[in-house]
PDB file of C-alpha atoms in Angstrom:
ATOM      1  CA  MET A1377      -2.801 -10.377 -25.018  1.00 39.00           C
ATOM      2  CA  SER A1378      -0.059 -11.598 -22.546  1.00 42.00           C
ATOM      3  CA  THR A1379      -1.417 -13.472 -19.287  1.00 45.00           C
ATOM      4  CA  THR A1380       0.335 -10.576 -17.336  1.00 48.00           C
ATOM      5  CA  ALA A1381      -1.847  -7.740 -18.928  1.00 54.00           C
ATOM      6  CA  LEU A1382      -4.923  -9.873 -17.749  1.00 83.00           C
ATOM      7  CA  ARG A1383      -3.715 -10.014 -14.007  1.00 92.00           C
ATOM      8  CA  PRO A1384      -4.656  -7.463 -11.690  1.00 97.00           C
ATOM      9  CA  ARG A1385      -2.172  -4.726 -10.846  1.00 98.00           C
ATOM     10  CA  LEU A1386      -0.976  -4.943  -7.099  1.00 98.00           C
ATOM     11  CA  GLU A1387       0.455  -1.503  -5.905  1.00 98.00           C
ATOM     12  CA  VAL A1388       2.637  -2.383  -2.704  1.00 98.00           C
ATOM     13  CA  ILE A1389       3.405   1.253  -1.189  1.00 98.00           C
ATOM     14  CA  VAL A1390       6.326   1.491   1.352  1.00 98.00           C
ATOM     15  CA  ALA A1391       5.098   4.013   3.666  1.00 98.00           C
ATOM     16  CA  SER A1392       8.557   4.450   5.734  1.00 96.00           C
ATOM     17  CA  THR A1393      10.837   7.072   4.675  1.00 97.00           C
ATOM     18  CA  ARG A1394      13.178   7.122   7.696  1.00 94.00           C
ATOM     19  CA  PRO A1395      16.885   6.349   7.057  1.00 93.00           C
ATOM     20  CA  GLY A1396      17.733   2.915   8.466  1.00 89.00           C
ATOM     21  CA  ARG A1397      14.192   1.960   8.001  1.00 91.00           C
ATOM     22  CA  VAL A1398      13.109  -2.076   8.042  1.00 91.00           C
ATOM     23  CA  GLY A1399       9.954  -1.144   5.715  1.00 94.00           C
ATOM     24  CA  ARG A1400      12.089  -2.321   2.457  1.00 95.00           C
ATOM     25  CA  LEU A1401      12.879  -5.431   4.065  1.00 95.00           C
ATOM     26  CA  VAL A1402       9.502  -5.985   4.855  1.00 96.00           C
ATOM     27  CA  ALA A1403       7.926  -4.962   1.542  1.00 97.00           C
ATOM     28  CA  ASP A1404      10.926  -7.039  -0.283  1.00 97.00           C
ATOM     29  CA  TRP A1405       9.405 -10.142   1.431  1.00 97.00           C
ATOM     30  CA  PHE A1406       5.964  -9.258   0.615  1.00 98.00           C
ATOM     31  CA  VAL A1407       6.665  -8.649  -2.712  1.00 98.00           C
ATOM     32  CA  GLY A1408       8.220 -12.077  -3.034  1.00 97.00           C
ATOM     33  CA  ARG A1409       5.347 -13.792  -1.548  1.00 98.00           C
ATOM     34  CA  ALA A1410       3.114 -12.163  -4.053  1.00 98.00           C
ATOM     35  CA  GLU A1411       4.955 -12.857  -7.293  1.00 97.00           C
ATOM     36  CA  GLU A1412       5.008 -16.417  -6.112  1.00 97.00           C
ATOM     37  CA  HIS A1413       1.336 -16.265  -5.830  1.00 97.00           C
ATOM     38  CA  ASN A1414       1.600 -15.256  -9.384  1.00 95.00           C
ATOM     39  CA  GLY A1415      -1.688 -13.813  -9.378  1.00 96.00           C
ATOM     40  CA  PHE A1416      -1.152  -9.944  -9.871  1.00 98.00           C
ATOM     41  CA  ASP A1417       1.090  -7.892 -12.054  1.00 98.00           C
ATOM     42  CA  VAL A1418       3.054  -6.582  -8.950  1.00 98.00           C
ATOM     43  CA  HIS A1419       4.647  -2.915  -8.710  1.00 98.00           C
ATOM     44  CA  VAL A1420       6.327  -0.974  -5.859  1.00 98.00           C
ATOM     45  CA  SER A1421       6.069   2.569  -4.852  1.00 98.00           C
ATOM     46  CA  ASP A1422       8.434   3.494  -2.236  1.00 98.00           C
ATOM     47  CA  LEU A1423       7.804   6.692  -0.653  1.00 98.00           C
ATOM     48  CA  ALA A1424      11.404   7.356   0.194  1.00 97.00           C
ATOM     49  CA  GLU A1425      12.153   7.091  -3.522  1.00 97.00           C
ATOM     50  CA  LEU A1426       9.264   8.848  -4.809  1.00 97.00           C
ATOM     51  CA  ASN A1427       9.731  11.869  -2.293  1.00 94.00           C
ATOM     52  CA  LEU A1428       6.734  13.395  -2.827  1.00 97.00           C
ATOM     53  CA  PRO A1429       6.826  17.019  -1.341  1.00 98.00           C
ATOM     54  CA  LEU A1430       4.069  17.989   1.216  1.00 97.00           C
ATOM     55  CA  LEU A1431       0.981  18.459  -0.481  1.00 97.00           C
ATOM     56  CA  ASP A1432       1.384  21.565  -3.151  1.00 98.00           C
ATOM     57  CA  GLU A1433      -1.598  21.448  -5.450  1.00 97.00           C
ATOM     58  CA  PRO A1434      -3.645  24.240  -5.631  1.00 97.00           C
ATOM     59  CA  HIS A1435      -7.009  22.669  -6.538  1.00 97.00           C
ATOM     60  CA  HIS A1436      -8.567  19.995  -4.137  1.00 97.00           C
ATOM     61  CA  PRO A1437      -7.381  16.515  -5.558  1.00 97.00           C
ATOM     62  CA  SER A1438     -11.146  15.526  -5.982  1.00 95.00           C
ATOM     63  CA  GLN A1439     -10.848  17.793  -9.049  1.00 96.00           C
ATOM     64  CA  ARG A1440      -8.072  16.042 -10.372  1.00 97.00           C
ATOM     65  CA  ASN A1441      -6.949  19.276 -11.996  1.00 98.00           C
ATOM     66  CA  TYR A1442      -3.111  18.644 -11.251  1.00 98.00           C
ATOM     67  CA  THR A1443      -0.254  21.233 -11.688  1.00 98.00           C
ATOM     68  CA  LYS A1444       2.670  19.427 -10.538  1.00 98.00           C
ATOM     69  CA  GLN A1445       4.449  16.542 -12.637  1.00 98.00           C
ATOM     70  CA  HIS A1446       4.889  14.581  -9.503  1.00 98.00           C
ATOM     71  CA  THR A1447       1.478  14.376  -8.803  1.00 98.00           C
ATOM     72  CA  LYS A1448       0.428  13.452 -12.253  1.00 98.00           C
ATOM     73  CA  ASP A1449       2.899  10.563 -11.981  1.00 98.00           C
ATOM     74  CA  TRP A1450       1.554   9.491  -8.621  1.00 98.00           C
ATOM     75  CA  SER A1451      -1.899   9.859  -9.837  1.00 98.00           C
ATOM     76  CA  ALA A1452      -1.028   7.540 -12.994  1.00 98.00           C
ATOM     77  CA  THR A1453       0.417   5.135 -10.653  1.00 98.00           C
ATOM     78  CA  ILE A1454      -2.419   4.858  -8.364  1.00 98.00           C
ATOM     79  CA  ASP A1455      -5.049   5.215 -11.184  1.00 97.00           C
ATOM     80  CA  ALA A1456      -3.520   1.745 -12.717  1.00 97.00           C
ATOM     81  CA  ALA A1457      -3.769  -0.147  -9.489  1.00 98.00           C
ATOM     82  CA  ASP A1458      -6.734  -2.796  -9.195  1.00 98.00           C
ATOM     83  CA  ALA A1459      -5.519  -3.478  -5.353  1.00 98.00           C
ATOM     84  CA  VAL A1460      -2.884  -1.815  -3.088  1.00 98.00           C
ATOM     85  CA  VAL A1461      -1.153  -3.117  -0.060  1.00 98.00           C
ATOM     86  CA  PHE A1462       0.466  -0.476   2.474  1.00 98.00           C
ATOM     87  CA  VAL A1463       3.437  -1.706   3.961  1.00 98.00           C
ATOM     88  CA  MET A1464       3.579   0.413   7.288  1.00 97.00           C
ATOM     89  CA  PRO A1465       5.204   0.953  10.410  1.00 96.00           C
ATOM     90  CA  GLU A1466       3.562   2.378  13.625  1.00 95.00           C
ATOM     91  CA  TYR A1467       4.970   5.471  14.736  1.00 93.00           C
ATOM     92  CA  ASN A1468       3.099   6.676  18.245  1.00 93.00           C
ATOM     93  CA  HIS A1469       0.308   4.827  17.840  1.00 94.00           C
ATOM     94  CA  SER A1470      -0.581   5.965  14.456  1.00 96.00           C
ATOM     95  CA  PHE A1471       0.619   5.925  10.588  1.00 97.00           C
ATOM     96  CA  THR A1472       3.350   7.884   9.032  1.00 96.00           C
ATOM     97  CA  ALA A1473       3.310  11.385   7.615  1.00 97.00           C
ATOM     98  CA  PRO A1474       4.178  10.491   4.548  1.00 98.00           C
ATOM     99  CA  LEU A1475       1.759   8.024   4.075  1.00 98.00           C
ATOM    100  CA  LYS A1476      -0.897  10.530   5.024  1.00 98.00           C
ATOM    101  CA  ASN A1477       0.715  13.071   2.546  1.00 98.00           C
ATOM    102  CA  ALA A1478       0.752  10.585  -0.365  1.00 98.00           C
ATOM    103  CA  ILE A1479      -2.804   9.590   0.335  1.00 98.00           C
ATOM    104  CA  ASP A1480      -4.029  13.103   0.634  1.00 98.00           C
ATOM    105  CA  PHE A1481      -2.552  14.254  -3.106  1.00 98.00           C
ATOM    106  CA  LEU A1482      -4.989  12.290  -4.483  1.00 98.00           C
ATOM    107  CA  SER A1483      -8.935  11.212  -3.975  1.00 97.00           C
ATOM    108  CA  GLU A1484     -10.954   9.566  -7.070  1.00 97.00           C
ATOM    109  CA  GLU A1485      -7.694   7.446  -7.704  1.00 98.00           C
ATOM    110  CA  TRP A1486      -7.989   5.649  -4.402  1.00 98.00           C
ATOM    111  CA  ARG A1487     -12.035   4.984  -4.789  1.00 97.00           C
ATOM    112  CA  ASP A1488     -13.297   1.412  -5.316  1.00 98.00           C
ATOM    113  CA  LYS A1489     -10.045  -0.713  -4.759  1.00 98.00           C
ATOM    114  CA  PRO A1490      -9.415  -3.251  -2.072  1.00 98.00           C
ATOM    115  CA  LEU A1491      -6.594  -2.423   0.373  1.00 98.00           C
ATOM    116  CA  ALA A1492      -4.635  -4.529   2.583  1.00 98.00           C
ATOM    117  CA  PHE A1493      -2.138  -3.898   5.460  1.00 98.00           C
ATOM    118  CA  VAL A1494       1.062  -5.394   5.895  1.00 98.00           C
ATOM    119  CA  SER A1495       1.944  -3.454   9.318  1.00 97.00           C
ATOM    120  CA  TYR A1496       5.099  -3.990  11.533  1.00 95.00           C
ATOM    121  CA  GLY A1497       6.511  -2.475  14.912  1.00 91.00           C
ATOM    122  CA  GLY A1498       7.180  -3.405  18.330  1.00 85.00           C
ATOM    123  CA  LEU A1499       4.688  -5.677  20.589  1.00 84.00           C
ATOM    124  CA  SER A1500       1.675  -4.333  18.866  1.00 91.00           C
ATOM    125  CA  ALA A1501       3.200  -5.181  15.170  1.00 95.00           C
ATOM    126  CA  GLY A1502       1.837  -2.020  13.822  1.00 95.00           C
ATOM    127  CA  THR A1503      -1.820  -2.921  14.543  1.00 96.00           C
ATOM    128  CA  ARG A1504      -2.622   0.542  16.024  1.00 97.00           C
ATOM    129  CA  ALA A1505      -1.534   2.399  12.941  1.00 97.00           C
ATOM    130  CA  VAL A1506      -4.003   0.099  11.009  1.00 98.00           C
ATOM    131  CA  ILE A1507      -6.789   1.281  13.340  1.00 97.00           C
ATOM    132  CA  ALA A1508      -6.166   4.583  13.203  1.00 97.00           C
ATOM    133  CA  LEU A1509      -5.893   4.540   9.089  1.00 98.00           C
ATOM    134  CA  ARG A1510      -9.052   2.320   8.635  1.00 98.00           C
ATOM    135  CA  PRO A1511     -11.445   5.306   8.815  1.00 98.00           C
ATOM    136  CA  VAL A1512      -9.003   7.509   6.240  1.00 98.00           C
ATOM    137  CA  VAL A1513      -9.150   5.080   3.781  1.00 98.00           C
ATOM    138  CA  SER A1514     -12.815   3.944   3.883  1.00 98.00           C
ATOM    139  CA  ALA A1515     -13.573   7.854   3.644  1.00 97.00           C
ATOM    140  CA  LEU A1516     -11.932   7.650   0.173  1.00 98.00           C
ATOM    141  CA  GLY A1517     -14.044   4.786  -0.849  1.00 97.00           C
ATOM    142  CA  MET A1518     -11.415   2.358  -0.400  1.00 98.00           C
ATOM    143  CA  MET A1519     -12.316  -1.534   1.057  1.00 97.00           C
ATOM    144  CA  ALA A1520     -10.027  -2.185   3.524  1.00 98.00           C
ATOM    145  CA  ILE A1521      -9.966  -6.391   3.772  1.00 98.00           C
ATOM    146  CA  LYS A1522     -10.198  -8.469   6.717  1.00 95.00           C
ATOM    147  CA  SER A1523      -6.992 -10.255   6.169  1.00 96.00           C
ATOM    148  CA  GLN A1524      -3.697  -8.313   7.268  1.00 97.00           C
ATOM    149  CA  VAL A1525      -0.229  -9.255   7.985  1.00 98.00           C
ATOM    150  CA  ALA A1526       1.096  -8.064  11.409  1.00 97.00           C
ATOM    151  CA  ILE A1527       4.619  -8.311  11.913  1.00 96.00           C
ATOM    152  CA  PRO A1528       6.039  -7.817  15.649  1.00 91.00           C
ATOM    153  CA  SER A1529       9.639  -6.403  13.928  1.00 75.00           C
ATOM    154  CA  ARG A1530      11.627  -7.348  17.205  1.00 76.00           C
ATOM    155  CA  THR A1531      10.958 -11.285  16.356  1.00 83.00           C
ATOM    156  CA  HIS A1532      11.587 -10.945  12.556  1.00 89.00           C
ATOM    157  CA  ILE A1533      14.337  -8.490  11.786  1.00 85.00           C
ATOM    158  CA  THR A1534      17.854  -9.386  12.725  1.00 84.00           C
ATOM    159  CA  ALA A1535      20.672  -7.700  14.121  1.00 82.00           C
ATOM    160  CA  GLU A1536      22.191  -7.928  10.700  1.00 85.00           C
ATOM    161  CA  LYS A1537      19.144  -6.024   9.186  1.00 85.00           C
ATOM    162  CA  THR A1538      17.606  -9.127   7.154  1.00 89.00           C
ATOM    163  CA  PHE A1539      14.120 -10.358   7.421  1.00 91.00           C
ATOM    164  CA  GLU A1540      13.095 -13.549   8.703  1.00 92.00           C
ATOM    165  CA  SER A1541       9.773 -14.979   8.014  1.00 94.00           C
ATOM    166  CA  ASP A1542       7.658 -17.763   9.779  1.00 95.00           C
ATOM    167  CA  PRO A1543       5.071 -20.300   8.706  1.00 96.00           C
ATOM    168  CA  ALA A1544       2.265 -17.981  10.327  1.00 96.00           C
ATOM    169  CA  LEU A1545       3.286 -15.119   8.470  1.00 96.00           C
ATOM    170  CA  ASP A1546       3.556 -16.628   5.304  1.00 97.00           C
ATOM    171  CA  ALA A1547       0.145 -17.893   5.907  1.00 98.00           C
ATOM    172  CA  SER A1548      -0.888 -14.297   6.906  1.00 98.00           C
ATOM    173  CA  ALA A1549       0.472 -13.282   3.441  1.00 98.00           C
ATOM    174  CA  LYS A1550      -1.063 -15.890   1.405  1.00 98.00           C
ATOM    175  CA  ALA A1551      -4.413 -14.877   3.101  1.00 98.00           C
ATOM    176  CA  VAL A1552      -4.262 -11.329   1.832  1.00 98.00           C
ATOM    177  CA  LEU A1553      -3.034 -12.509  -1.732  1.00 98.00           C
ATOM    178  CA  GLU A1554      -5.917 -14.834  -1.915  1.00 98.00           C
ATOM    179  CA  GLU A1555      -8.518 -12.087  -0.791  1.00 98.00           C
ATOM    180  CA  LEU A1556      -7.032  -9.391  -3.046  1.00 98.00           C
ATOM    181  CA  ALA A1557      -6.954 -11.599  -5.980  1.00 97.00           C
ATOM    182  CA  ARG A1558     -10.823 -12.664  -5.315  1.00 97.00           C
ATOM    183  CA  LEU A1559     -11.808  -9.228  -4.935  1.00 98.00           C
ATOM    184  CA  ALA A1560      -9.591  -7.189  -7.481  1.00 97.00           C
ATOM    185  CA  PRO A1561     -11.528  -8.040 -10.744  1.00 96.00           C
ATOM    186  CA  ALA A1562     -15.034  -7.346  -9.228  1.00 95.00           C
ATOM    187  CA  PHE A1563     -13.700  -3.783  -7.873  1.00 97.00           C
ATOM    188  CA  ARG A1564     -11.920  -3.529 -11.461  1.00 95.00           C
ATOM    189  CA  THR A1565     -15.405  -4.133 -13.002  1.00 94.00           C
ATOM    190  CA  LEU A1566     -17.248  -1.554 -10.722  1.00 93.00           C
ATOM    191  CA  ARG A1567     -14.955   1.314 -11.571  1.00 94.00           C
ATOM    192  CA  ALA A1568     -15.231   0.433 -15.199  1.00 93.00           C
ATOM    193  CA  ALA A1569     -19.349   0.990 -14.789  1.00 90.00           C
ATOM    194  CA  LYS A1570     -18.927   4.416 -13.903  1.00 78.00           C
TER     195      LYS A1570
END
């Protein structure tokens, strides 16, 4: 068995779908830090590419009786994850509608998984969006970890649309990855015991 198969799977979800967004820049930076960390099998789900419609399943997600292929694929992606990171902007003091929609498609697939936030935007660095989302993920049985990355995008996104990190952001990313790496195997064991 390869060492990659033994590593927990980290699903990085890019929550912005807006044309001209900086979310993918932020996600690419974080994915780079995760790959350097080398503790995860890193996967990316970009909601702009995934292009889920508004929730269109006739059955409640808790039944896992999916009728649409896009839901079955999304279910398999999240089911395979051992830990999740939302790379998310703040829109009007909250999180994005596409992210809420992607969350609402599923139920049990989210349960008993550690979750971290990489937020960005304006002076608040996306933290109000994180505060708004914490009760949602808690209701689904996820464990939002204490460590997070909060990026005031005006100071880290250049006019040329490149991302510029600094030692504080790199340290925040490392703390997130260390905490997820510590928790993911324990939560995998917990899920397997069901």
